[in-house]
Tab-separated table of C-alpha atoms in Angstrom:
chain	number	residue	atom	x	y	z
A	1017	UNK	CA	130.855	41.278	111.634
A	1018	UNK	CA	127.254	42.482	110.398
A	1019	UNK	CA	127.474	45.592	113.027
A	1020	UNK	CA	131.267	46.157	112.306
A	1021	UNK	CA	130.546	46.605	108.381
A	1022	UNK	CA	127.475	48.712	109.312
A	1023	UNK	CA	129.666	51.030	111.574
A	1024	UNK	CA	132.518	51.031	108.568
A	1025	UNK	CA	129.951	52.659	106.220
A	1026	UNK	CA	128.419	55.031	108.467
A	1027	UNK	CA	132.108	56.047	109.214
A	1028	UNK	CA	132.136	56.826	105.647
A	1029	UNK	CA	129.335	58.379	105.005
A	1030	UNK	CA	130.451	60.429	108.150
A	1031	UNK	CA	133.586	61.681	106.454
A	1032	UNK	CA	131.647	62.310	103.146
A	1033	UNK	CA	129.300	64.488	104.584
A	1034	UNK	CA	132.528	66.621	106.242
A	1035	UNK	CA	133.732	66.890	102.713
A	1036	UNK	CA	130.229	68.099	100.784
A	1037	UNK	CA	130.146	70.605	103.313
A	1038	UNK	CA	133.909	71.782	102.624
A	1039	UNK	CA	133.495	71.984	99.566
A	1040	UNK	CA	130.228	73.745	99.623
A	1041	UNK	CA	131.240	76.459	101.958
A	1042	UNK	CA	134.864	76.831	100.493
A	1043	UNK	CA	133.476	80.017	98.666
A	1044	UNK	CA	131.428	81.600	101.068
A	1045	UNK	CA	134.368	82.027	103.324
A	1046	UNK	CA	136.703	83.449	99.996
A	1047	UNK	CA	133.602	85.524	98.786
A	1048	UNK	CA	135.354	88.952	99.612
A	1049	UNK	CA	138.492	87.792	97.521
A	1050	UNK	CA	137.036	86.308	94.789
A	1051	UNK	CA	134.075	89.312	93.836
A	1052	UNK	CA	137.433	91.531	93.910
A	1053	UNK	CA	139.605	89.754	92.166
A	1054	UNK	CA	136.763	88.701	89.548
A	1055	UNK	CA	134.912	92.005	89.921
A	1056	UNK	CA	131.373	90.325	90.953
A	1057	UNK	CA	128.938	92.912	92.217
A	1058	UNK	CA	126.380	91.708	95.092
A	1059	UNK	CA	123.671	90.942	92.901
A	1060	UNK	CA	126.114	88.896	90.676
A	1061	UNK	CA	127.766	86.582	93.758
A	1062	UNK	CA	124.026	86.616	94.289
A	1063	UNK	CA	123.571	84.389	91.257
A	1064	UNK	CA	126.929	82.577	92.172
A	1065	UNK	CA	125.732	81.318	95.455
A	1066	UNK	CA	122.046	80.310	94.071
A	1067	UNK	CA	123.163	78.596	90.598
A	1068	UNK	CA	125.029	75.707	92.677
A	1069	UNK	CA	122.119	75.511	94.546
A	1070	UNK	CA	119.798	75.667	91.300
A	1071	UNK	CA	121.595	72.346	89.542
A	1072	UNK	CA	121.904	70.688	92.868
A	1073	UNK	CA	117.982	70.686	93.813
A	1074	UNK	CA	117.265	69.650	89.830
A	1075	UNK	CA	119.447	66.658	90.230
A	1076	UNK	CA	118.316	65.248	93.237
A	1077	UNK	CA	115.510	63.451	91.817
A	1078	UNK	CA	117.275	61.619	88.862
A	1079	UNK	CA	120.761	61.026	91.197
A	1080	UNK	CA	118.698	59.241	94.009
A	1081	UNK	CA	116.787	57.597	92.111
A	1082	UNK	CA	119.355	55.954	89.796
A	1083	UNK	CA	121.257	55.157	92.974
A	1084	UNK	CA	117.742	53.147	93.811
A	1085	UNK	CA	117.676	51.817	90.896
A	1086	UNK	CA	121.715	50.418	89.828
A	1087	UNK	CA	122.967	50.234	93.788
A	1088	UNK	CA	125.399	52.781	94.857
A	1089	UNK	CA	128.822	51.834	95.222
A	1090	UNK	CA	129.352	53.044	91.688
A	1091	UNK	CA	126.901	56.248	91.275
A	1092	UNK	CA	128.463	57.693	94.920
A	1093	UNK	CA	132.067	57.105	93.848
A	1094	UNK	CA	131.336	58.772	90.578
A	1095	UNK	CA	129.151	61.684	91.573
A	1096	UNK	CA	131.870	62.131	94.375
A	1097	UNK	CA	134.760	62.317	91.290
A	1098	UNK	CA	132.467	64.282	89.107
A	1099	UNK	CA	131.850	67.466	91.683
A	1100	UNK	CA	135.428	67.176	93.197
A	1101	UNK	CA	137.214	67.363	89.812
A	1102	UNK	CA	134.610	70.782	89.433
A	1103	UNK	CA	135.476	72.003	93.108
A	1104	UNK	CA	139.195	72.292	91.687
A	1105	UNK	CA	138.031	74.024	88.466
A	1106	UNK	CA	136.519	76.546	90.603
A	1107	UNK	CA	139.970	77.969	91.795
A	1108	UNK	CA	140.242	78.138	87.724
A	1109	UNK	CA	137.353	80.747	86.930
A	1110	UNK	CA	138.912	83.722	85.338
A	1111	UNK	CA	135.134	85.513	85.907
A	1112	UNK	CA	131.455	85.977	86.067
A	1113	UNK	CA	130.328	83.632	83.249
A	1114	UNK	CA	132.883	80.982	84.229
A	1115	UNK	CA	132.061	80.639	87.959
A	1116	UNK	CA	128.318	80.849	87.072
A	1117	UNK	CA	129.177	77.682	84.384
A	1118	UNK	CA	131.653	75.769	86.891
A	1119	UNK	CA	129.165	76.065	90.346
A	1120	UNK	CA	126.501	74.576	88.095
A	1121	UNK	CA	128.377	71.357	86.868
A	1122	UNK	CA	129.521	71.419	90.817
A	1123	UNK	CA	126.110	71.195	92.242
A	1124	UNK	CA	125.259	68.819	89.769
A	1125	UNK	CA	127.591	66.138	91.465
A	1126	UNK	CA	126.758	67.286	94.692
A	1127	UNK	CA	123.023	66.376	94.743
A	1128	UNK	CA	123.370	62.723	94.818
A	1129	UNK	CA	125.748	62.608	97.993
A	1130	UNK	CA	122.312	63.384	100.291
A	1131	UNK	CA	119.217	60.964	98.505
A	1132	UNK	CA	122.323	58.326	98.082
A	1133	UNK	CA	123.921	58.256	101.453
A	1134	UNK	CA	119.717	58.199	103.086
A	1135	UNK	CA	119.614	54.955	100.669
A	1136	UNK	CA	122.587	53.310	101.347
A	1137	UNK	CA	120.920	54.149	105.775
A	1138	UNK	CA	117.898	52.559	104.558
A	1139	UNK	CA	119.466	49.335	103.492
A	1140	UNK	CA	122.066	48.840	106.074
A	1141	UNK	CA	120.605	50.236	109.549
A	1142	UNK	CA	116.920	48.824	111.128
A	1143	UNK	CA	113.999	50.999	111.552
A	1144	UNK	CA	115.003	52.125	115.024
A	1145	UNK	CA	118.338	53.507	114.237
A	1146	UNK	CA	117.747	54.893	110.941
A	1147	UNK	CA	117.116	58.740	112.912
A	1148	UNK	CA	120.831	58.217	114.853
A	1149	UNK	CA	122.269	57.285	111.565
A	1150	UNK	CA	121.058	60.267	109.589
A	1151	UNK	CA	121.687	62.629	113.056
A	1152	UNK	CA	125.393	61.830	112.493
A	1153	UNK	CA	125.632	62.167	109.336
A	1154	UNK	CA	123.928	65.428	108.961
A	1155	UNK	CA	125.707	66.301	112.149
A	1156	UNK	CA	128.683	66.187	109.964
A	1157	UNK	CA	127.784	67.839	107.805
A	1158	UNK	CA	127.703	70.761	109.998
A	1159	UNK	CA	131.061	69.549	111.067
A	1160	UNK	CA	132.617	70.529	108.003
A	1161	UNK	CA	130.752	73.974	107.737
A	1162	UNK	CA	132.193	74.536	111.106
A	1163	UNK	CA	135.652	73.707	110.402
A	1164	UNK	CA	135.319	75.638	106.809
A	1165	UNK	CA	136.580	78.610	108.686
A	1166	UNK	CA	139.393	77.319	110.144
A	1167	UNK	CA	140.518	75.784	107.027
A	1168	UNK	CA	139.968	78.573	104.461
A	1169	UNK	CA	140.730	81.931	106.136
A	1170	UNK	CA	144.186	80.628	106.487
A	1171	UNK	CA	144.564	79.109	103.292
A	1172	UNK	CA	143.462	81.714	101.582
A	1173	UNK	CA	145.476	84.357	103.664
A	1174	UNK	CA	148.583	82.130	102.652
A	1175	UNK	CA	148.190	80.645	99.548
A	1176	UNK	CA	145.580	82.801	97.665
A	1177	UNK	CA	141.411	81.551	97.210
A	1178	UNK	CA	142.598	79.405	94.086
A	1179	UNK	CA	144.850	76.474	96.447
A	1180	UNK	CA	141.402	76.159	98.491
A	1181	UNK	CA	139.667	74.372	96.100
A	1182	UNK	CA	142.395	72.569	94.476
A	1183	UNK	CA	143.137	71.087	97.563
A	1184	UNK	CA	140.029	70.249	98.809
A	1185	UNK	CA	138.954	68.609	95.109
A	1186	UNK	CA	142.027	66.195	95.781
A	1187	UNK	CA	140.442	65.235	98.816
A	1188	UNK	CA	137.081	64.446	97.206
A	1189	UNK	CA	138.936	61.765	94.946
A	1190	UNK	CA	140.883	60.113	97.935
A	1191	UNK	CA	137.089	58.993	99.742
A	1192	UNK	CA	135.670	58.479	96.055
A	1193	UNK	CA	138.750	55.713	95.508
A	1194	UNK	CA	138.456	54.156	99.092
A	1195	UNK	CA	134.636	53.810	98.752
A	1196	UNK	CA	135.177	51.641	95.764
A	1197	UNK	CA	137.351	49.731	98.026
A	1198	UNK	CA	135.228	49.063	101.042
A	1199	UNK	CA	132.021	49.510	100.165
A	1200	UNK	CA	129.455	46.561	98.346
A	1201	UNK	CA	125.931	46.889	97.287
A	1202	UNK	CA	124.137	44.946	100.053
A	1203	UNK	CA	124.020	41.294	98.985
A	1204	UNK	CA	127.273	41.770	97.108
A	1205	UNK	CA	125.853	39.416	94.489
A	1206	UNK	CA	124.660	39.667	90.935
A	1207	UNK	CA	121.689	38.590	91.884
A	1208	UNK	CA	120.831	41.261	94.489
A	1209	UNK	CA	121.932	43.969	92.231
A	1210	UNK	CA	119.320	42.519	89.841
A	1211	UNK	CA	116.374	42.771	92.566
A	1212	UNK	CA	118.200	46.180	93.127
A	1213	UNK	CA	116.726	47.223	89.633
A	1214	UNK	CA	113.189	48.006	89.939
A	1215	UNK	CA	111.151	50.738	88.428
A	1216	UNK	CA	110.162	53.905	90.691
A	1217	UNK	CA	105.920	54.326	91.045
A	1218	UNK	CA	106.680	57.774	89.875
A	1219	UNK	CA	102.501	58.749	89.618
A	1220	UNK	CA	101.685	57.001	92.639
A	1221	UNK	CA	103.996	59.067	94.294
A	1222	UNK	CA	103.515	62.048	92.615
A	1223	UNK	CA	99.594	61.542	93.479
A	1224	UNK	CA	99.728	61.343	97.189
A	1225	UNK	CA	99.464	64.175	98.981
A	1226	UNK	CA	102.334	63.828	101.842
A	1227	UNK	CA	104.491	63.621	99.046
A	1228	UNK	CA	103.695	67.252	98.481
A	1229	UNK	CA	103.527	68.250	101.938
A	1230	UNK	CA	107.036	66.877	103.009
A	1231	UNK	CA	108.189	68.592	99.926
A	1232	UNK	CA	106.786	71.821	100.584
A	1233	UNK	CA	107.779	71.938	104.260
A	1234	UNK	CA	111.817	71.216	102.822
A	1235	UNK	CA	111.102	74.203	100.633
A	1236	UNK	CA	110.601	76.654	103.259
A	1237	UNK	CA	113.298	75.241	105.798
A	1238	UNK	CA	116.126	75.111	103.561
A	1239	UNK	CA	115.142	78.895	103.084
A	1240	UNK	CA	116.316	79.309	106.210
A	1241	UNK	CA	119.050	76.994	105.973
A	1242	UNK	CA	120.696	78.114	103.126
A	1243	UNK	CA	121.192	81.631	104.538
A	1244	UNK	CA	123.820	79.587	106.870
A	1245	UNK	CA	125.648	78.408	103.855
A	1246	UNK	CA	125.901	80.879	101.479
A	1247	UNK	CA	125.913	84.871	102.861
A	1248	UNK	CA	125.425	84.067	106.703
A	1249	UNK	CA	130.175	84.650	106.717
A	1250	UNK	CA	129.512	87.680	105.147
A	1251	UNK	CA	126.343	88.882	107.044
A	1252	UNK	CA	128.740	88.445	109.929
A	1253	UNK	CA	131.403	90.252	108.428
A	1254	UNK	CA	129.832	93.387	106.995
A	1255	UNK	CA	126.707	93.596	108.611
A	1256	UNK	CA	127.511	93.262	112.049
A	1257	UNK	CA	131.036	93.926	112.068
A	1258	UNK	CA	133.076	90.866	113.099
A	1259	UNK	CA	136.651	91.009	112.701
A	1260	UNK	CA	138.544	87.699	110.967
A	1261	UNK	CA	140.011	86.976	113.683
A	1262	UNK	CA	136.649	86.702	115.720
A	1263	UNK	CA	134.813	85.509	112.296
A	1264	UNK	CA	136.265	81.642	112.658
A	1265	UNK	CA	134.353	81.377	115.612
A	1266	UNK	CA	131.410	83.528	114.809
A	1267	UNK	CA	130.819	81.297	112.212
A	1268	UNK	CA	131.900	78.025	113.525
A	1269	UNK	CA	130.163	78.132	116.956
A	1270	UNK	CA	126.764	78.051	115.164
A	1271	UNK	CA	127.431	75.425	113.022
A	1272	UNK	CA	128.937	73.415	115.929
A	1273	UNK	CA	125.190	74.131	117.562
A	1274	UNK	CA	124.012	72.524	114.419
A	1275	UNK	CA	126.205	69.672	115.074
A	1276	UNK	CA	124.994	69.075	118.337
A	1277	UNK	CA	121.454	69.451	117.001
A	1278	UNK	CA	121.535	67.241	114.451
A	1279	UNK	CA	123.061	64.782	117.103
A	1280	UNK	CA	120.173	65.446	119.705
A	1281	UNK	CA	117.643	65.628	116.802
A	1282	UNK	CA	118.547	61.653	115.960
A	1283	UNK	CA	118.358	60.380	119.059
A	1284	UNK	CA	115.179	61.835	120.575
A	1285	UNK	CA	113.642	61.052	116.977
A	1286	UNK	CA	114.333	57.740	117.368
A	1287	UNK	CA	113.615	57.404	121.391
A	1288	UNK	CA	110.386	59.326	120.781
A	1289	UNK	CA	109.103	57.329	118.091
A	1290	UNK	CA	110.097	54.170	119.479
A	1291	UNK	CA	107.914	55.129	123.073
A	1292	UNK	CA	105.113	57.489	121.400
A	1293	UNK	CA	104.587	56.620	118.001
A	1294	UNK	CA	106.126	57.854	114.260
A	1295	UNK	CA	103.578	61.253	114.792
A	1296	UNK	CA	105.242	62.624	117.939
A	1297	UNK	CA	108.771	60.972	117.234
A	1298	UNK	CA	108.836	62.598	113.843
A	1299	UNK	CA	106.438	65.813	113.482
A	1300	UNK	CA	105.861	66.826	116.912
A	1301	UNK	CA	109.950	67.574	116.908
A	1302	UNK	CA	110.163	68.746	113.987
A	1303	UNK	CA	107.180	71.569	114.218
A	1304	UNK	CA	108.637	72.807	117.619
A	1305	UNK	CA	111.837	73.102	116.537
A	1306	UNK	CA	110.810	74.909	113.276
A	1307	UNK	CA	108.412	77.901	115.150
A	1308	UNK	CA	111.666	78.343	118.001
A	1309	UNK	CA	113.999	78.697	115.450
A	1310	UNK	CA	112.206	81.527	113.431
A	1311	UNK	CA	111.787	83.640	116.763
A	1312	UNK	CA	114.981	83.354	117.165
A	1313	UNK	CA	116.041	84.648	113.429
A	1314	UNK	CA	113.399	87.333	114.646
A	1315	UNK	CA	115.394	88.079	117.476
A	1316	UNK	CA	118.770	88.308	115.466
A	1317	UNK	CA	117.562	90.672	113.035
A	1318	UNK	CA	115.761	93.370	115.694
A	1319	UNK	CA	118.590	93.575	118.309
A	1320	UNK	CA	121.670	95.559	117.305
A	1321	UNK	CA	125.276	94.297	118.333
A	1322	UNK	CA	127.659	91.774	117.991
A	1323	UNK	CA	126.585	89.670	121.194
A	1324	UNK	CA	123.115	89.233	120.790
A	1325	UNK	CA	123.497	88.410	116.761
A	1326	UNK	CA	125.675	85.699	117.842
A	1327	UNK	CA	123.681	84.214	120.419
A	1328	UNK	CA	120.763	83.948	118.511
A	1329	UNK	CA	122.279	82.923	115.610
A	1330	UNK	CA	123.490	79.719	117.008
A	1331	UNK	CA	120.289	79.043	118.762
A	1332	UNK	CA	118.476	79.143	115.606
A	1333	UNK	CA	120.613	77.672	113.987
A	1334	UNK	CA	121.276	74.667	116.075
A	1335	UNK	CA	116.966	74.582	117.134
A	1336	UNK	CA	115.997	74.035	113.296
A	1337	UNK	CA	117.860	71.358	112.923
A	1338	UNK	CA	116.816	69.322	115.795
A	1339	UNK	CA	113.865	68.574	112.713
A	1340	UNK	CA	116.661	67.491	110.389
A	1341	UNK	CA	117.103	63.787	110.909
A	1342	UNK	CA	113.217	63.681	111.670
A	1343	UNK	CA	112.344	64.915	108.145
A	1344	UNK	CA	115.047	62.702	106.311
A	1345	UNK	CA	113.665	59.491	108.447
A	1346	UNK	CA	110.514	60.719	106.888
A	1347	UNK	CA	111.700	59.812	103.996
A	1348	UNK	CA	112.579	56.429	104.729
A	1349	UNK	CA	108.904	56.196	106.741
A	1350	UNK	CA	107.229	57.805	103.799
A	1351	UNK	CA	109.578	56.372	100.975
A	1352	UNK	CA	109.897	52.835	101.982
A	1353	UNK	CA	112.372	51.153	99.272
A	1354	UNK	CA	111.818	54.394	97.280
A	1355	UNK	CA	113.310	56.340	100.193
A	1356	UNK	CA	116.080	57.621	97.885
A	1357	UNK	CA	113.679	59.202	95.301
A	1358	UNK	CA	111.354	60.806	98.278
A	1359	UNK	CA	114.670	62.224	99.671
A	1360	UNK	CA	115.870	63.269	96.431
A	1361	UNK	CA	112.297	64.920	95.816
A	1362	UNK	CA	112.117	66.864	99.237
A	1363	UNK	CA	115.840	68.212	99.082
A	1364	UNK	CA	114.751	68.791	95.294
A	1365	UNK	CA	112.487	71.476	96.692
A	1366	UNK	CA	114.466	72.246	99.752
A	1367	UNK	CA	117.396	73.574	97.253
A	1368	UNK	CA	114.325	75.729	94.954
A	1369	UNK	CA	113.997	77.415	98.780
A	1370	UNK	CA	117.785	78.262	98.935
A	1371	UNK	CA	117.706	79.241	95.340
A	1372	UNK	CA	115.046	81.513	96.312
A	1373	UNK	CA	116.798	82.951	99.483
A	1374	UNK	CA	120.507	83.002	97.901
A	1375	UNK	CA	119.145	85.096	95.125
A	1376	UNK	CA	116.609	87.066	97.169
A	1377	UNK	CA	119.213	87.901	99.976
A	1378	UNK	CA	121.772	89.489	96.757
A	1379	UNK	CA	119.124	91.372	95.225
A	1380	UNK	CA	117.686	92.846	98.584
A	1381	UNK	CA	121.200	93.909	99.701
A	1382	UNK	CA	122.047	95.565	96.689
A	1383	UNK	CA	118.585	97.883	97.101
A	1384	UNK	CA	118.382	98.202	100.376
A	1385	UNK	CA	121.826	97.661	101.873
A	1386	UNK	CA	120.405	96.656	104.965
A	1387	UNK	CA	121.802	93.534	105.941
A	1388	UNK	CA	119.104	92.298	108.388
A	1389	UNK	CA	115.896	92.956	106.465
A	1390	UNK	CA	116.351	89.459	104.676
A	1391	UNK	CA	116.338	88.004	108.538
A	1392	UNK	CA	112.803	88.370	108.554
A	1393	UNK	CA	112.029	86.956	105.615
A	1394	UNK	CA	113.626	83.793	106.959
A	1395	UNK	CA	111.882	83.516	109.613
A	1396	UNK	CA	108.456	84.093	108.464
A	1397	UNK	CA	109.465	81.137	105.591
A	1398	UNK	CA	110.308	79.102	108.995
A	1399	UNK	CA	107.206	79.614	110.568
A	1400	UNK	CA	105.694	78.390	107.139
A	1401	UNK	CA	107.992	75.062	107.377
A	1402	UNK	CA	106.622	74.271	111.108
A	1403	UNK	CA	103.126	74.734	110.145
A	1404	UNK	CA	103.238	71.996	106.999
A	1405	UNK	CA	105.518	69.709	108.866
A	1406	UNK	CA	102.777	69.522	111.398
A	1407	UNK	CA	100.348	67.955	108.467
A	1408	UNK	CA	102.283	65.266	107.793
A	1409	UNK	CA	101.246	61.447	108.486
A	1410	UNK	CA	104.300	59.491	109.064
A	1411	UNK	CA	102.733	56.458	109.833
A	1412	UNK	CA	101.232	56.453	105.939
A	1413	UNK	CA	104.014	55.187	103.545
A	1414	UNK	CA	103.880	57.346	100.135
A	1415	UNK	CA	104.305	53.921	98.533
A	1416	UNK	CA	102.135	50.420	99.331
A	1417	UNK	CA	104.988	48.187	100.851
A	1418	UNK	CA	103.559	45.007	99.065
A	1419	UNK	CA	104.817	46.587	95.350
């Protein structure tokens, strides 16, 4: 019964990480229609794609930790009904101001789904399976970025960019009503929702220095990353040339590499650490996988073509996030019962890095109009992830375990 409730909620989390991703990406793949129907310039949809990501890094900290702190069949449900009921307001904006207004409530309610669902891991799966768990999950994630395509070029040939997001907001509120349903605190007592309550060491944390490291390493992968989510359909599109037809799977082959990764990633994370210790299971991985990836993105930018984009693309795509699992079992390593505050933290400052490149990738585009330069920023910010992830100590908790 214990492993049959464990596999229920990973099921769930599963399908909840399909739907952040939906509803994330909706836009990126409607971005053409909605800048001309809504007369955004570049440097304006620059500001659209980096103000989501803006209120979603600021909110990671107080989201995860309250789920720490209160348990979080309630605070998931609720975050989940807060940034679906803004994912259908988004097919509402009428311009500028009000997509600007409505993406910020939106990320908002999406920065508790990650530091939440790594909790909810922490408390349910043992030590050795806590990198498979977060593999599939972030594996779906990628899941839903892949099938994004497939979903929202024909919705929005058919029904217009505005049915996109209603529909997918009404899917939001369907998991956030059969969470409530399934899903109890561990314990499922009064009591344990009591010992659930506990302050957070906030300056002990803040004090140690891997805390800084693991959040400066997020910061300059989820550079990288966010290019993926936010212009990567267009880079596709009007830098290299892809048609729609060929776009769907342009854009969902890489994020299907990103799938597998994530998959791969959890699994030799966890064999790894299990035979050579938390330093090679965890860092080693993740500081390869970091320095491939940017020569890849290197690669991507220099060679001209459709072919050769695409190829390395994926590669890089699905090589960086190999690391991905590693760095959110970090959290639980470094974190402890705190793990949903450190992973709230790091994706904190992983979402200042795709601020940075959301908003840096508009404004370059729109002086330049060179679609690649911003490649090699990327990669260069890569390189900088590898080399911090290879100073961290996984096998120091953040936190004294005794407190």
């Amino acid at each position: 019964m214990s492993m049959k409730k464990k596999d229920i909620i990973l099921v769930l989390l599963v399908v909840l990480s399909v739907i952040t991703f939906l509803d994330r990406t909706c836009i990126t793949f409607a971005s053409l229609e909605i800048k001309a129907d809504l007369g955004i310039d570049q440097s304006g949809w620059g500001w659209v794609m980096s103000i989501f990501t803006l209120s979603y890094g600021l909110m990671q900290i107080p989201l995860g930790a309250l789920g720490d702190k209160v348990g979080h069949r309630w605070v998931l449900a609720l975050i989940v009904v807060w940034w679906s009921v803004f994912t259908g307001l988004t097919g509402m904006a009428g311009g500028l101001l009000s997509m600007l207004a409505i993406r910020f409530c939106f990320g908002i309610g999406e920065a508790g789904a990650s530091p939440c669902s790594t909790s909810v891991i922490s408390r349910w799966f043992e030590k050795d399976r806590v990198g498979k768990a977060q593999g599939f999950v972030w594996a779906a994630t990628r899941l839903g970025g892949a099938a994004a395509p497939f979903i929202v070029i024909p919705l929005v040939a058919s029904q217009g960019w505005r049915f996109s997001f209603w529909l997918l907001g009404a899917i939001g509120i369907v998991w956030a009503v059969a969470w409530i349903i399934i899903y109890r605190d561990k314990g499922g007592s009064k009591l344990a929702a009591a010992k659930e309550k506990r302050s957070i060491p906030w300056r002990e944390i803040a004090s140690h220095r891997q805390f800084w490291i693991i959040c400066g390493m997020y910061f300059f992968y989820a550079f990288g990353s966010w290019f993926f989510f936010t212009w990567f359909p267009e880079y596709m599109k009007q830098g290299r040339g892809f048609g729609a037809d060929e776009l769907k799977y342009a854009v969902a082959i890489p994020f299907l590499m990103s799938m597998a990764g994530n998959i791969a990633g959890g699994v030799l994370t966890d064999r790894l650490t299990k035979r050579y210790g938390v330093k090679t299971g965890r860092k080693a991985l993740g500081t390869l996988s970091l320095s491939v990836s940017a020569v890849c993105m290197v690669l991507a930018a220099f060679i001209p073509g459709k072919t050769a984009v695409f190829i390395f693309l994926s590669l890089c795509f699905g090589i960086f996030d190999l690391m991905l699992p590693s760095a959110w079992a970090l959290c639980i390593d470094l974190g402890r019962r705190y793990a949903g505050f450190v992973s709230g933290a790091m994706n904190t400052f992983g979402n200042l890095g795709g601020f940075c490149c959301s908003l840096m990738f508009g404004y370059l585009l729109k002086e330049t109009g060179n679609y690649n330069l911003p490649l090699y920023m990327i990669a260069a910010m890569l390189l900088l992830s590898a080399a911090l992830f290879a100073f961290i100590n996984p096998a120091k908790p953040i936190v004294n375990e005794e407190q």
